């Protein structure tokens, strides 16, 4: 049996380091907003190449707090990709803003910059590109439009730890980025965790306040803030794992190459292979017109898969007011995508077996 993802296996190589980090926090007697959070913030800012990193409780909060910190007029519009994980969109509505859905490029599954301009109105204040599956969005045209129309750009980098766009790391491509260190992400904690990266000192300071009751100085509350702190324990664990992220991403890239060259089934649509070593390969997502049949077949052969995601956010009950929209490309992607196992714990032999299985699937139609 090859599981889609076994988090215990992912963390196994780090077991000793994680135990030491946990012991250190335990013995320090200091559990919230201390040295561990500060240390991790500094190393993650270094990693991304940004001036600031602010640890928060999770990825959804990271995005939401940035949108709140920008203090946009109520019901301002934020451009989001129509196909994404729902958290990207929840951040917009939780901040009291309005999502405007833009279709993806069917080849990359990423927001299509060519379709953004038509979605911009006098109410638009921000664009929220999601580096879905670990590949950076096509940022140059997005940044150009943002500059032209004076919009903020908030990267949802929750799937793109270490991904590169034209030599720059994700998280350093717009005005701010929201990160998640949910256990299954390329850099994962042993619980919930998140961060904001930015080069804007004023925004950074606001987020620092907003994550902690709107306060920078004890018992002085400047804003109506949240409690959204990254805790010392998770920060220490993240610091222990961060030095290995690049090597783990390299391993993901090797496995992705193996899939890209090995899968020959003509009914399978592979992800783009033009920037394999810039991509963080959080997920290896293929498309097949009979995705559910392929999934059941792989399951029979002992191969776990997952669907990212079965339903587009605008078709969820939570967003029923948008369900009549016509977003056919997003719909089609949500029907056809299937994620193959791809993680640093996977062996070459396992990937060969998965490739062989896919190549044998419905060979004769
Ligand atoms: C995981 C994820 C989030 C949310 O992160 P949490 O830490 O689970 O809140 C947001 N956007 C995307 C694209 C994600 O994959």
XYZ file of C-alpha atoms and ligand atoms in Angstrom:
380
model
C 0.000 0.000 0.000
C 1.338 3.422 -0.976
C -0.531 6.031 1.074
C -1.228 9.397 -0.523
C 0.579 11.012 2.390
C 1.823 9.612 5.693
C 2.735 12.524 7.942
C 4.478 10.247 10.435
C 6.840 9.132 7.659
C 7.397 12.748 6.585
C 8.459 13.726 10.100
C 10.444 10.601 10.870
C 13.809 11.935 9.599
C 13.298 14.960 11.884
C 12.204 13.032 14.976
C 15.271 13.754 17.117
C 15.399 17.422 16.128
C 11.695 17.830 16.859
C 12.064 16.197 20.293
C 14.987 18.471 21.137
C 13.024 21.528 20.036
C 10.039 20.489 22.150
C 12.261 19.870 25.188
C 13.897 23.258 24.779
C 10.507 24.998 24.755
C 9.238 22.929 27.684
C 12.235 23.780 29.803
C 12.263 27.466 28.834
C 9.011 28.048 30.719
C 8.007 30.568 28.003
C 5.330 29.368 25.577
C 3.801 32.316 23.730
C 5.592 35.034 21.692
C 9.157 34.532 22.782
C 12.575 33.728 21.380
C 11.483 30.727 19.331
C 8.883 32.691 17.371
C 11.341 35.518 16.796
C 14.063 33.115 15.656
C 11.760 31.371 13.229
C 10.407 34.668 11.893
C 13.947 35.832 11.185
C 14.999 32.619 9.462
C 11.838 32.373 7.383
C 12.161 36.029 6.286
C 15.765 35.224 5.289
C 14.613 32.159 3.414
C 12.012 34.142 1.454
C 14.257 37.152 0.994
C 11.764 39.498 2.653
C 12.456 42.134 5.283
C 9.694 40.915 7.612
C 7.988 37.745 8.713
C 5.247 37.651 11.336
C 4.212 34.294 12.775
C 0.468 33.761 13.143
C -1.834 30.913 14.120
C -2.607 29.496 10.651
C -2.696 30.252 6.942
C -6.277 31.483 6.852
C -5.495 34.048 9.550
C -2.320 35.114 7.743
C -4.336 36.069 4.644
C -7.246 37.535 6.607
C -5.015 39.694 8.821
C -3.242 41.212 5.804
C -6.569 42.124 4.198
C -7.790 43.588 7.500
C -4.533 45.488 8.018
C -4.930 47.193 4.651
C -8.151 48.675 6.007
C -9.948 48.663 2.640
C -13.400 50.191 2.310
C -16.217 47.725 3.109
C -17.253 45.534 0.142
C -14.095 46.378 -1.766
C -13.470 43.744 -4.394
C -10.608 41.290 -4.278
C -9.766 39.225 -7.351
C -9.371 35.526 -6.542
C -8.861 32.442 -8.697
C -12.106 30.505 -9.250
C -10.328 27.202 -8.569
C -8.572 27.195 -5.242
C -8.774 25.864 -1.728
C -11.662 27.594 -0.003
C -9.397 29.241 2.611
C -8.104 31.698 -0.014
C -11.654 32.992 -0.485
C -12.676 32.767 3.178
C -9.957 35.304 3.984
C -11.626 37.793 1.648
C -15.122 37.426 3.069
C -13.891 37.254 6.685
C -12.230 40.632 6.083
C -15.609 41.997 4.947
C -14.586 42.140 1.293
C -16.076 40.758 -1.900
C -14.438 37.977 -3.923
C -14.396 38.410 -7.691
C -13.721 35.070 -9.354
C -11.321 34.791 -12.263
C -10.885 31.635 -14.315
C -7.591 29.739 -14.345
C -5.322 28.992 -17.263
C -6.320 25.362 -17.913
C -2.719 24.360 -18.586
C -1.213 25.595 -15.297
C -4.411 25.606 -13.185
C -3.269 29.069 -11.982
C -5.185 32.344 -12.212
C -5.093 33.552 -15.825
C -3.592 37.061 -15.920
C -5.207 37.634 -19.323
C -8.623 37.406 -17.661
C -7.873 39.618 -14.665
C -8.145 42.967 -16.399
C -11.779 42.414 -17.431
C -12.625 41.687 -13.776
C -11.217 44.975 -12.466
C -13.832 47.589 -11.509
C -13.711 50.878 -9.637
C -14.238 48.853 -6.435
C -11.265 46.529 -6.937
C -8.545 46.996 -4.328
C -6.479 43.816 -4.398
C -5.503 40.700 -6.346
C -4.995 37.431 -4.487
C -2.940 35.078 -6.693
C -2.734 31.539 -5.283
C 0.443 29.601 -6.089
C -1.665 26.466 -6.328
C 0.015 23.040 -6.159
C 3.401 24.710 -5.518
C 3.919 26.572 -8.779
C 4.220 30.366 -8.763
C 1.567 32.306 -10.642
C 2.610 34.251 -13.704
C 3.387 37.321 -11.598
C 4.772 39.910 -14.057
C 1.459 40.644 -15.808
C -0.341 40.511 -12.435
C 2.050 43.044 -10.896
C 1.797 45.228 -13.982
C -2.000 45.318 -13.762
C -1.772 45.998 -10.029
C 0.535 48.924 -10.611
C -1.638 50.290 -13.416
C -4.803 50.120 -11.314
C -3.152 50.787 -7.922
C -4.096 47.446 -6.406
C -2.489 45.461 -3.633
C -1.148 42.001 -4.437
C -1.478 39.380 -1.706
C 0.169 36.043 -2.514
C -1.471 32.936 -1.113
C 1.795 31.029 -0.720
C 0.346 28.265 1.469
C 1.314 25.592 -1.095
C 4.521 27.144 -2.372
C 7.246 27.078 0.284
C 10.495 27.625 -1.586
C 8.941 28.035 -5.042
C 10.777 30.441 -7.315
C 9.576 32.967 -9.882
C 12.255 34.490 -12.115
C 14.938 34.019 -9.466
C 12.848 35.340 -6.556
C 11.259 33.225 -3.855
C 7.504 33.080 -3.397
C 6.383 35.268 -0.511
C 8.545 38.076 -1.900
C 6.637 38.676 -5.138
C 3.804 41.010 -4.108
C 2.988 43.454 -1.291
C 2.497 40.641 1.221
C 2.097 36.881 1.367
C 0.131 34.520 3.575
C 1.724 31.215 4.596
C 0.382 28.059 6.185
C 2.494 25.496 8.022
C -0.368 23.030 8.329
C 1.215 19.574 8.850
C 0.810 18.464 5.212
C 2.452 21.533 3.640
C 6.027 21.419 2.281
C 7.102 23.017 5.562
C 4.703 21.598 8.111
C 4.342 22.026 11.869
C 2.901 19.430 14.252
C -0.284 21.438 14.497
C -1.623 24.688 13.089
C 0.778 27.485 12.235
C 1.101 30.307 9.722
C 2.968 33.484 8.831
C 2.885 36.686 6.829
C 5.903 37.854 4.857
C 6.275 41.382 3.519
C 8.798 44.131 2.814
C 6.424 46.782 4.170
C 7.487 47.760 7.699
C 4.239 49.512 8.525
C 2.134 46.546 7.425
C 4.392 44.215 9.415
C 3.906 46.270 12.542
C 0.121 46.294 12.095
C 0.036 42.520 11.660
C 2.151 42.130 14.799
C -0.485 44.118 16.644
C -3.490 42.425 14.983
C -2.272 38.911 15.860
C -2.099 39.906 19.517
C -5.353 41.706 20.476
C -4.372 44.774 18.447
C -1.578 45.486 20.869
C 2.151 46.088 20.433
C 2.657 47.180 23.981
C 1.084 45.261 26.821
C -2.366 46.580 27.789
C -2.233 49.247 25.074
C -4.691 48.351 22.300
C -4.427 50.313 19.094
C -6.676 48.115 16.957
C -9.538 45.676 17.371
C -7.243 42.695 17.023
C -7.455 38.928 17.018
C -5.686 36.277 19.000
C -3.730 34.643 16.207
C -0.304 33.895 17.581
C 2.181 31.318 16.399
C 3.177 29.441 19.542
C 6.719 28.789 20.711
C 6.414 25.030 20.349
C 5.372 25.103 16.684
C 7.935 27.828 15.938
C 10.715 25.694 17.434
C 9.604 22.684 15.381
C 9.479 24.791 12.215
C 12.988 26.116 12.901
C 14.192 22.532 13.246
C 12.679 21.564 9.874
C 13.340 24.713 7.807
C 17.025 23.907 7.053
C 15.857 20.755 5.236
C 13.118 22.351 3.149
C 15.298 23.008 0.096
C 16.639 19.447 0.003
C 13.123 18.064 0.440
C 11.873 20.268 -2.387
C 14.741 18.962 -4.572
C 13.582 15.444 -3.828
C 10.032 16.419 -4.793
C 11.408 17.813 -8.073
C 13.219 14.549 -8.812
C 10.046 12.559 -8.260
C 8.063 15.030 -10.374
C 10.576 14.559 -13.216
C 10.164 10.824 -12.896
C 6.383 11.163 -13.239
C 6.669 13.690 -16.082
C 8.904 11.487 -18.192
C 7.347 8.166 -17.212
C 3.609 8.727 -17.611
C 2.713 7.949 -21.233
C -1.003 7.248 -20.981
C -2.469 9.442 -23.747
C -5.645 10.172 -21.750
C -3.645 11.735 -18.927
C -2.899 15.461 -18.937
C 0.339 16.157 -17.069
C 1.193 19.355 -15.194
C 3.485 21.792 -17.036
C 7.116 20.639 -17.181
C 8.704 23.959 -18.118
C 9.997 25.000 -14.685
C 10.424 21.787 -12.749
C 13.262 23.108 -10.592
C 11.492 26.370 -9.676
C 8.303 24.599 -8.621
C 7.808 23.491 -4.991
C 5.702 20.484 -6.150
C 3.433 20.588 -3.134
C 1.096 18.371 -5.166
C 1.475 16.419 -8.384
C -1.873 16.946 -10.047
C -2.785 15.210 -13.285
C -6.061 15.423 -15.199
C -8.120 12.584 -16.624
C -11.609 12.706 -18.151
C -12.612 9.700 -15.992
C -10.875 10.800 -12.854
C -13.087 8.828 -10.474
C -12.530 5.579 -12.395
C -8.788 6.170 -12.426
C -8.885 6.851 -8.714
C -10.765 3.628 -7.935
C -8.396 1.644 -10.175
C -5.315 3.060 -8.421
C -6.922 2.335 -5.060
C -7.345 -1.303 -6.131
C -3.654 -1.400 -6.921
C -2.847 -0.080 -3.439
C -2.138 3.502 -4.477
C -3.672 6.303 -2.421
C -4.658 9.503 -4.229
C -6.538 12.665 -3.323
C -8.595 15.335 -5.090
C -7.571 18.979 -4.792
C -10.372 19.963 -4.842
C -13.658 18.191 -5.589
C -15.833 21.346 -5.524
C -14.870 24.913 -6.496
C -15.449 27.411 -3.658
C -18.135 29.289 -5.578
C -20.189 26.061 -5.737
C -20.011 25.472 -1.979
C -23.122 26.059 0.104
C -21.215 28.697 2.078
C -21.054 30.799 -1.079
C -24.508 29.954 -2.440
C -24.954 33.539 -3.647
C -22.298 32.838 -6.304
C -23.396 29.338 -7.347
C -25.194 30.562 -10.490
C -21.964 32.019 -11.901
C -20.582 30.399 -15.042
C -16.947 29.440 -14.507
C -16.590 26.481 -16.865
C -12.800 26.140 -16.759
C -12.770 25.972 -12.962
C -15.661 23.476 -13.061
C -13.874 21.243 -15.536
C -10.642 21.270 -13.531
C -12.469 20.339 -10.353
C -13.995 17.383 -12.238
C -10.772 16.146 -13.808
C -7.959 16.677 -11.308
C -6.443 13.877 -9.287
C -3.353 14.203 -7.093
C -0.751 11.420 -7.129
C 1.443 10.690 -4.116
C 4.385 13.108 -4.087
C 6.378 13.669 -0.932
C 9.938 13.232 0.334
C 9.096 9.868 1.936
C 8.203 8.303 -1.420
C 10.763 5.957 -3.034
C 11.770 5.808 -6.721
C 10.384 2.249 -6.842
C 7.010 3.380 -5.541
C 6.859 6.124 -8.166
C 7.804 3.586 -10.885
C 4.976 1.327 -9.739
C 2.504 4.247 -9.800
C 3.681 5.261 -13.298
C 3.366 1.691 -14.546
C -0.122 1.417 -13.094
C -1.262 4.650 -14.744
C 0.212 3.609 -18.081
C -1.767 0.366 -17.940
C -5.065 2.080 -17.126
C -7.751 1.658 -19.808
C -5.139 1.222 -22.494
C -7.793 0.165 -24.918
C -10.164 3.014 -24.113
C -3.599 25.234 3.409
C -4.051 26.381 2.622
C -4.559 27.544 3.220
C -4.955 27.634 4.664
O -4.015 27.325 5.588
P -4.467 26.874 7.065
O -3.193 26.926 7.822
O -5.024 25.500 6.956
O -5.456 27.862 7.560
C -4.835 28.640 2.422
N -4.671 28.589 1.091
C -4.210 27.486 0.481
C -4.032 27.514 -1.001
C -3.905 26.346 1.208
O -3.479 25.254 0.580
